[in-house]
Short mmCIF file of C-alpha atoms and ligand atoms in Angstrom, two decimals:
data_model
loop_
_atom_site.label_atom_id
_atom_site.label_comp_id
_atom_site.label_asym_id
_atom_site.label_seq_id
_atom_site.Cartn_x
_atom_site.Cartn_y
_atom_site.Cartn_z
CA UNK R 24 141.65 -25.74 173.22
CA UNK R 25 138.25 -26.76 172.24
CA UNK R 26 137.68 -30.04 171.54
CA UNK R 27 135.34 -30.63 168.37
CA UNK R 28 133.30 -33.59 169.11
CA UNK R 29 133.41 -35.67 166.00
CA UNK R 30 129.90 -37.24 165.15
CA UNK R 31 131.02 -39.10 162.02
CA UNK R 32 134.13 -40.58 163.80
CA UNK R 33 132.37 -41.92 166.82
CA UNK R 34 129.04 -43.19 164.47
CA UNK R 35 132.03 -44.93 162.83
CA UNK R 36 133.50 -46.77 165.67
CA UNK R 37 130.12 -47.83 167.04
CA UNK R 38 128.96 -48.79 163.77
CA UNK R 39 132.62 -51.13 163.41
CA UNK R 40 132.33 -52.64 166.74
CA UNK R 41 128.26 -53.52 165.67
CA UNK R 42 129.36 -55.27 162.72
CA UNK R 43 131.62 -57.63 164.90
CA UNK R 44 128.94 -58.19 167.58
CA UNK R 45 126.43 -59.15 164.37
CA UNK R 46 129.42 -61.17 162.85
CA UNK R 47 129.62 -62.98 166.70
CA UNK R 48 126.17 -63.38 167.03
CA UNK R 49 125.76 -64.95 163.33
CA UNK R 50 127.95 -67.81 164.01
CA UNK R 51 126.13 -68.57 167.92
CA UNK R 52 122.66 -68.26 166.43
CA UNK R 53 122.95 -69.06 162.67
CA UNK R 54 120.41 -65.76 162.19
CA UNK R 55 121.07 -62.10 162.00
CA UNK R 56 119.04 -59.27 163.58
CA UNK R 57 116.13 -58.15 160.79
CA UNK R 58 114.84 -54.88 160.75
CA UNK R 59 111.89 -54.22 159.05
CA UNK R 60 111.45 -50.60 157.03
CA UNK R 61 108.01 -49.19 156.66
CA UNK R 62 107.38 -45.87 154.34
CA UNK R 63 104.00 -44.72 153.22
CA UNK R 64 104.19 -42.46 150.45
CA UNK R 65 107.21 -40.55 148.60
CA UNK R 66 108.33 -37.76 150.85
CA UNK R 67 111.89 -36.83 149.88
CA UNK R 68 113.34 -36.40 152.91
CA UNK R 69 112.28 -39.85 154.40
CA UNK R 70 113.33 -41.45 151.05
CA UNK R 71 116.96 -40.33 151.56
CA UNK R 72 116.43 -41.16 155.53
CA UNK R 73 115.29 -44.73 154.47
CA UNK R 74 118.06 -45.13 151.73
CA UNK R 75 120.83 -43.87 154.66
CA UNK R 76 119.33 -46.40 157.10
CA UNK R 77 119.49 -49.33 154.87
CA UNK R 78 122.76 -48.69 153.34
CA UNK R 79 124.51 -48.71 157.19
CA UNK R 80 121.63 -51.74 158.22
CA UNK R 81 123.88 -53.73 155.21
CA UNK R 82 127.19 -52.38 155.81
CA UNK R 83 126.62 -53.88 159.76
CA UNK R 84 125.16 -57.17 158.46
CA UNK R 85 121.36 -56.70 159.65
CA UNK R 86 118.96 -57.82 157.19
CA UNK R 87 116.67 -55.40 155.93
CA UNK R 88 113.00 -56.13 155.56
CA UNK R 89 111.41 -53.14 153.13
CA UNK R 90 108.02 -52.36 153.21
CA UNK R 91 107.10 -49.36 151.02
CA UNK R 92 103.57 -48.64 150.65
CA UNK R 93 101.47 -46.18 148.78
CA UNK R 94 100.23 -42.58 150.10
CA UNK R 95 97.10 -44.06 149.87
CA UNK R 96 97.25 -47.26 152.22
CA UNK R 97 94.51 -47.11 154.72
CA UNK R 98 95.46 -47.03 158.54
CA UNK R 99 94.33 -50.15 159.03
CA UNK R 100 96.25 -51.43 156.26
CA UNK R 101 99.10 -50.35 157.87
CA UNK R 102 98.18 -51.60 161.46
CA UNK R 103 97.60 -55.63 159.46
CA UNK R 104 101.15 -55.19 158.27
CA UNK R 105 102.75 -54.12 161.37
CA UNK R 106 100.54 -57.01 163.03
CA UNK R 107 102.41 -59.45 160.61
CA UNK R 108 105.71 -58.05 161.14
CA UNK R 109 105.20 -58.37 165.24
CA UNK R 110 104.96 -61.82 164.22
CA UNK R 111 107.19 -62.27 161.85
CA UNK R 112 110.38 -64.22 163.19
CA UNK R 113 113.05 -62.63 161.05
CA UNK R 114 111.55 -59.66 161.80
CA UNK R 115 113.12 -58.19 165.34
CA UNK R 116 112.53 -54.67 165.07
CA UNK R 117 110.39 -52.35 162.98
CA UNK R 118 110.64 -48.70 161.89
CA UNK R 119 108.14 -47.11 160.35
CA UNK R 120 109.58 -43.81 158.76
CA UNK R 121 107.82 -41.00 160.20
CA UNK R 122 106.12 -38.40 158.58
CA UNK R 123 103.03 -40.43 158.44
CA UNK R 124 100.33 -39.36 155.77
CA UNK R 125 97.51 -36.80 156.95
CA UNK R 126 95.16 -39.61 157.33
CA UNK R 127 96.95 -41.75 159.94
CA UNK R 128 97.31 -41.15 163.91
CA UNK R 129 101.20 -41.72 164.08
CA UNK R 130 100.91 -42.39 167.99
CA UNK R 131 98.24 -44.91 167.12
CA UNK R 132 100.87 -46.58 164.42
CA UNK R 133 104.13 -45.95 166.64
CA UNK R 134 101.52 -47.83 170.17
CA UNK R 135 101.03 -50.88 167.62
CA UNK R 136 104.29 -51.79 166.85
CA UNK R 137 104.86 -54.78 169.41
CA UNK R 138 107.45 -53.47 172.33
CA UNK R 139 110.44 -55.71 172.13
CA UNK R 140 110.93 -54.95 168.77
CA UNK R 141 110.01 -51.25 168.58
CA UNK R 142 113.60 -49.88 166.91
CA UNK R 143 113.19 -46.30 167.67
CA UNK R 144 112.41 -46.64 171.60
CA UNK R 145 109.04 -44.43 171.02
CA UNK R 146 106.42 -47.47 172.37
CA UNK R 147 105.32 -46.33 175.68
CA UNK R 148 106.44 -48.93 177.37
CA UNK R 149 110.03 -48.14 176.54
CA UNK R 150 109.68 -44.65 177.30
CA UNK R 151 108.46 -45.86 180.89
CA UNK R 152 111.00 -48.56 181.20
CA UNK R 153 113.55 -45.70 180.83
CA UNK R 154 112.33 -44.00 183.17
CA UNK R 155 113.00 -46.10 185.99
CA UNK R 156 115.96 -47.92 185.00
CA UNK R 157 118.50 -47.53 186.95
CA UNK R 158 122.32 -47.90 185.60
CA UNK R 159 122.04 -51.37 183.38
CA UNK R 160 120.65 -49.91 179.79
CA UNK R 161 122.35 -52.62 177.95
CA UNK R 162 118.94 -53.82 176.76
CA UNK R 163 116.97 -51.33 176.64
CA UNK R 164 115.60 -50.24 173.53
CA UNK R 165 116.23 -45.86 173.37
CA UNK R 166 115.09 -43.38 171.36
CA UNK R 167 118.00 -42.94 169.59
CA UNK R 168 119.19 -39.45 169.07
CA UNK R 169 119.45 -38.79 173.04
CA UNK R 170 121.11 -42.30 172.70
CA UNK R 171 123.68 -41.08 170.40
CA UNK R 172 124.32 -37.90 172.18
CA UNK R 173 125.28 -39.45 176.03
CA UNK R 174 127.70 -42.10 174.12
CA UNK R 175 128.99 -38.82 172.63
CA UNK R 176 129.49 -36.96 176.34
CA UNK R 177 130.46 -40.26 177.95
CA UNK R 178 133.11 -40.41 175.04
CA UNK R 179 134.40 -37.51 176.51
CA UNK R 180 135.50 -39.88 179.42
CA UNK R 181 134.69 -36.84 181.73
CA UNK R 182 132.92 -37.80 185.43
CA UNK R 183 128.83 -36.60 184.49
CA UNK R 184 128.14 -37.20 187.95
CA UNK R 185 126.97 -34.07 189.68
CA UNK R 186 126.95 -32.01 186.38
CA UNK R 187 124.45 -29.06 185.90
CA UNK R 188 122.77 -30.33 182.63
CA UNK R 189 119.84 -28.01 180.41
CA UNK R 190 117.85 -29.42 177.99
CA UNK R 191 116.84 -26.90 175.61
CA UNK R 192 113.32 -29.21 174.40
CA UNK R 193 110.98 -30.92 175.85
CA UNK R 194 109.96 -32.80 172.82
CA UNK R 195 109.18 -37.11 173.02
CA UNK R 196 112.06 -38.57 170.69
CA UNK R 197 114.33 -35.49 172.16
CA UNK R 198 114.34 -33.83 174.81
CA UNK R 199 112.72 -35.99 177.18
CA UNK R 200 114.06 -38.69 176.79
CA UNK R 201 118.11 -36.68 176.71
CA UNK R 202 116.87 -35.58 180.00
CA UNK R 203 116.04 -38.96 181.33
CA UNK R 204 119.38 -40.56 180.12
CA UNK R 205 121.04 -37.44 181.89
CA UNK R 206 119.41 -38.00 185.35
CA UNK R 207 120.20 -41.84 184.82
CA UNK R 208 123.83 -40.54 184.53
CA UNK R 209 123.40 -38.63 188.20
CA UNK R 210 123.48 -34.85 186.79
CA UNK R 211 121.07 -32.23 187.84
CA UNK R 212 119.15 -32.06 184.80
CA UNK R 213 116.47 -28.84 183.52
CA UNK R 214 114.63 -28.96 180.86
CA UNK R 215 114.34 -25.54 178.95
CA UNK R 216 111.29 -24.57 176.67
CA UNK R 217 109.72 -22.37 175.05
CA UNK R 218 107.90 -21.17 178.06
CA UNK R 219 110.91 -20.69 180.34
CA UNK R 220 111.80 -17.82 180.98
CA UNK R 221 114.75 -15.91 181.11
CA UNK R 222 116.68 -19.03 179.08
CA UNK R 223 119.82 -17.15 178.45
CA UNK R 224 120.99 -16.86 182.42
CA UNK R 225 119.14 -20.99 182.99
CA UNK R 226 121.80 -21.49 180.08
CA UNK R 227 124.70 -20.14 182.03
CA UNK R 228 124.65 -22.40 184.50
CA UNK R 229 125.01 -25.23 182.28
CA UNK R 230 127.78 -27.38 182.97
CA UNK R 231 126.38 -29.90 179.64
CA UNK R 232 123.88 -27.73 177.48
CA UNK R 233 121.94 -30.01 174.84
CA UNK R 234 119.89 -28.03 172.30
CA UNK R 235 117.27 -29.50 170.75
CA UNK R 236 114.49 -26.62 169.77
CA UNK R 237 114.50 -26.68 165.78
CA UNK R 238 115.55 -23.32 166.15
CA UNK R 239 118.48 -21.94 164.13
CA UNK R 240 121.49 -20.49 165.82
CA UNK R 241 119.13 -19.26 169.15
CA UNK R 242 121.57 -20.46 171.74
CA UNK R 243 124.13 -17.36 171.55
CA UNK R 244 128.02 -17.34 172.38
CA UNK R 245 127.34 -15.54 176.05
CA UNK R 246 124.66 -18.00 177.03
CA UNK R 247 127.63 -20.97 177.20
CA UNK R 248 129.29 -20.96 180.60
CA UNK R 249 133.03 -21.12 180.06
CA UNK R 250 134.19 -24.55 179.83
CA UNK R 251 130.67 -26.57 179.50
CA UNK R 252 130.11 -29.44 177.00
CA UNK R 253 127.41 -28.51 174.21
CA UNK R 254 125.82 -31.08 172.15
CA UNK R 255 123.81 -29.36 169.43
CA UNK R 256 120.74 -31.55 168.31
CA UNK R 257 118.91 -28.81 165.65
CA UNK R 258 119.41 -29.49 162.17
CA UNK R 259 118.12 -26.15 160.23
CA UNK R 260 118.38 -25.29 157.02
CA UNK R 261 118.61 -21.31 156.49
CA UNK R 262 119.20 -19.30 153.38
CA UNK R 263 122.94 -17.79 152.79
CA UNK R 264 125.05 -15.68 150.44
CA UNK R 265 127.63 -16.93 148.10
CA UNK R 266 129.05 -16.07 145.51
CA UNK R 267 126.43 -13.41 144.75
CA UNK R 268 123.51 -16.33 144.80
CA UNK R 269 121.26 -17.42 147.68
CA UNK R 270 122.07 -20.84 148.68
CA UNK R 271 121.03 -23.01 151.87
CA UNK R 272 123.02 -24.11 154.18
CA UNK R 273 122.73 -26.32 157.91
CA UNK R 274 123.27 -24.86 161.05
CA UNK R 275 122.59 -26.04 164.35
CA UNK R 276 120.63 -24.45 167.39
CA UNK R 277 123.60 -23.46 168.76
CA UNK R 278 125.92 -20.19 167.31
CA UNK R 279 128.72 -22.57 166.58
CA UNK R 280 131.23 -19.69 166.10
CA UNK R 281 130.80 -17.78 168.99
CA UNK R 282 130.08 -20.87 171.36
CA UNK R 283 132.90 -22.79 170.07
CA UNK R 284 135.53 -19.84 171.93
CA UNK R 285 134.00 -20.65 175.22
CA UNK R 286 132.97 -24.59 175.00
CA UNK R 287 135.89 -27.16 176.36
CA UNK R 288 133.80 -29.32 174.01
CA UNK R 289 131.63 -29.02 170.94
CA UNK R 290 129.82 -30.70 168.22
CA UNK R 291 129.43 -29.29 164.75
CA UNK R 292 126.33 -29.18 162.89
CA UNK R 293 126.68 -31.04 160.31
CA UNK R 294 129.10 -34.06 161.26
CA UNK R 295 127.69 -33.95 165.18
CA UNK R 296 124.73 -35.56 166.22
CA UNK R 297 123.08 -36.42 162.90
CA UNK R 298 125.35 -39.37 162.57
CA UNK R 299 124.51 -41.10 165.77
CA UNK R 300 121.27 -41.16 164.85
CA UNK R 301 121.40 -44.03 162.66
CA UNK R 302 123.97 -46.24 164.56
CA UNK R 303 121.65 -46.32 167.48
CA UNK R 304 118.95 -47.54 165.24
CA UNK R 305 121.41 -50.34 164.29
CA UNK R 306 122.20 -50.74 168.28
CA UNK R 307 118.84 -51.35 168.98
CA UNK R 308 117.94 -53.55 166.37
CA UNK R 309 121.46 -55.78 167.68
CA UNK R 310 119.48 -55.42 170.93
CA UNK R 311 116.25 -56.54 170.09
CA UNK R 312 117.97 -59.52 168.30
CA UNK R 313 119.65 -60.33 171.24
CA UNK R 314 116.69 -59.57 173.78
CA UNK R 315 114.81 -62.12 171.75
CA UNK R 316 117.28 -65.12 172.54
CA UNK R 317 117.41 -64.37 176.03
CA UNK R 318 121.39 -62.69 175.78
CA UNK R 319 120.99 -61.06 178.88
CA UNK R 320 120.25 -63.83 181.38
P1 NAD E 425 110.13 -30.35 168.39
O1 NAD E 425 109.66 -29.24 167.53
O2 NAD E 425 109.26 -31.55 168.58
O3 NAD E 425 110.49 -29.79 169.83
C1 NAD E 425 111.18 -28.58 169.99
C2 NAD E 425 111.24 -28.24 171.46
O4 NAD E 425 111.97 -27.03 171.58
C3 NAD E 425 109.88 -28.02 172.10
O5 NAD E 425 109.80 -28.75 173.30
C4 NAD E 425 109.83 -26.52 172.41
O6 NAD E 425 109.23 -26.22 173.65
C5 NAD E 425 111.30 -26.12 172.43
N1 NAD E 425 111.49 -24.77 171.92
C6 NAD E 425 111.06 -24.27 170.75
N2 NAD E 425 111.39 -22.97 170.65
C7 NAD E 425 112.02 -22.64 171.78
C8 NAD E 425 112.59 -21.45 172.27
N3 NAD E 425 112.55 -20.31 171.56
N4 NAD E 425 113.17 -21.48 173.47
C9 NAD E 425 113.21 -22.61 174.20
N5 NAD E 425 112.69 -23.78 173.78
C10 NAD E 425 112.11 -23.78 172.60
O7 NAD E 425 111.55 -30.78 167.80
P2 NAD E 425 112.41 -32.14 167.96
O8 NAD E 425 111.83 -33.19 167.12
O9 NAD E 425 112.68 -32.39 169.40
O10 NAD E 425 113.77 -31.66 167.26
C11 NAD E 425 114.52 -30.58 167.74
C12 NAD E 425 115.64 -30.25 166.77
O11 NAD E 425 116.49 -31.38 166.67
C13 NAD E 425 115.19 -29.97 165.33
O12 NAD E 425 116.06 -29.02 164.75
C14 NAD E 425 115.35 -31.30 164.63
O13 NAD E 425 115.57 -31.17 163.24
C15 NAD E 425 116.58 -31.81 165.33
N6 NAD E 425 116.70 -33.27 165.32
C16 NAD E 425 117.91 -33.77 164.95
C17 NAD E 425 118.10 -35.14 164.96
C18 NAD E 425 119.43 -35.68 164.57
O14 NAD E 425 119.55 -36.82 164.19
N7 NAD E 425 120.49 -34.88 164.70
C19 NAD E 425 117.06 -36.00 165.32
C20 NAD E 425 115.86 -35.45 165.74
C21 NAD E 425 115.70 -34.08 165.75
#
């Protein structure tokens, strides 16, 4: 039978087990880990992104710094405020909610944010110390969607040494960095994109398929090898029928249907990935915290 990976349930268990370690870490330090929210401008989506973050930051017992600015802050507005928050003790990791406005370099904004407390594990120096780390990631600060989908595989309690593994993305907050944390894990990794060719036979040989390419339902029923693991990462929305109306609904990258009767694993889109997202944010902020009175040593 397959199993049906369940995002929400394991988003909840890491998210209960945070709240302890914050509860712990309260009483040794008299503090709590801070994380401080930046959004420029009123885009929907990263309104109900910011509201979702904040609500689970509470529910954990990190304290939320919000900054929300106007559309029309200047660049180096921004960069003075994220120079403050480097600086700011209470302050020991910072998002700022992407999309940026137009005017802004986001890679310029995402560089500035001070390392040790960069909460989405974009800051170059990150992405390199992830690169050669070896097995010891307690404190490392990871971009957090990968992050979320290897605690979902290695909650699978299945051996990933060895394992064929295809990343379907090559993207920086995906795909690269899934592919990193799967080579860290010992599996022979490839990374599939939109240039490779002949992706439905590289897919076959996937013991692990991740798909993270934004594009709805690609990755078809007889491109899954029987018995492999697939995470789906997309989140699209597409048109649908019902009840005589068109509505929208969210499917993965991934035909669910058709993959799910050849999968020993699977994770549904919605209630797969998505909710990982945001307890890894928390994780890293707990990390941060913790990086910043020495835990580790
Ligand atoms: P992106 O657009 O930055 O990257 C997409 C990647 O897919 C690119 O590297 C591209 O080469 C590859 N690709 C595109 N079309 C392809 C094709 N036909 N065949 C093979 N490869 C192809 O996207 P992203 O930011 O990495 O996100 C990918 C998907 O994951 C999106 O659907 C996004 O919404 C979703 N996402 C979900 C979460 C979550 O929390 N679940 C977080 C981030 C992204």
């Amino acid at each position: 039978m397959t199993h049906i990976i369940d995002g929400k349930e394991i988003s909840q268990n890491l998210r209960d087990k945070l709240k302890k370690d914050i509860s712990g870490l309260k009483n040794k330090y008299n503090a709590v880990p801070g994380l401080a929210v930046v959004q420029v401008g009123n885009v929907a989506a990263s309104s109900v992104y910011v509201k979702a973050k904040t609500k689970s930051a509470h529910e954990v017992g990190i304290e939320i710094i919000d900054h929300h600015l106007d559309e029309s802050t200047s660049q180096d507005q921004l960069l003075e405020l994220i120079n403050t928050l480097n600086n700011q003790d209470n302050v020991n990791s910072i998002l700022v909610q992407l999309p940026l406005p137009k005017h802004m370099n986001e890679q310029t904004i995402l560089d500035s944010i001070h390392p040790d407390k960069d909460a989405d594990g974009f800051h170059p120096f990150n992405v390199g110390k992830l690169s050669i780390a070896s097995h010891n990631d307690e404190n490392l600060l990871i971009p957090c969607t990968p992050y979320g989908c290897l605690l979902m595989l290695k909650g699978l309690k299945i051996d990933l040494v060895g394992k064929n593994a295809v990343v379907i993305g090559r993207s920086n907050i995906v795909g690269k960095p899934m592919a990193q944390l799967l080579i860290k894990e010992s599996c022979t990794v490839t990374v599939a994109h939109s240039k490779t060719k002949n992706l439905p036979d590289v897919c076959r040989n996937a013991d692990i398929l991740v798909a993270a390419a934004g594009r709805p339902e690609m990755i078809k029923g007889d491109w899954v090898k029987e018995g492999a693991i697939v995470i789906d990462v997309g989140i699209n929305r597409i048109a649908t029928q019902r009840d005589g109306k068109t509505k929208t609904k969210l499917v993965g990258d991934v035909d669910y249907n058709e993959a799910k009767k050849l999968a020993s694993a699977i994770t549904p889109v919605p209630g797969g990935v998505g909710p990982m997202t945001i307890a890894c944010l928390l994780r890293n902020t707990a990390i941060a915290f913790k990086n910043s009175k020495n835990f580790f040593h």
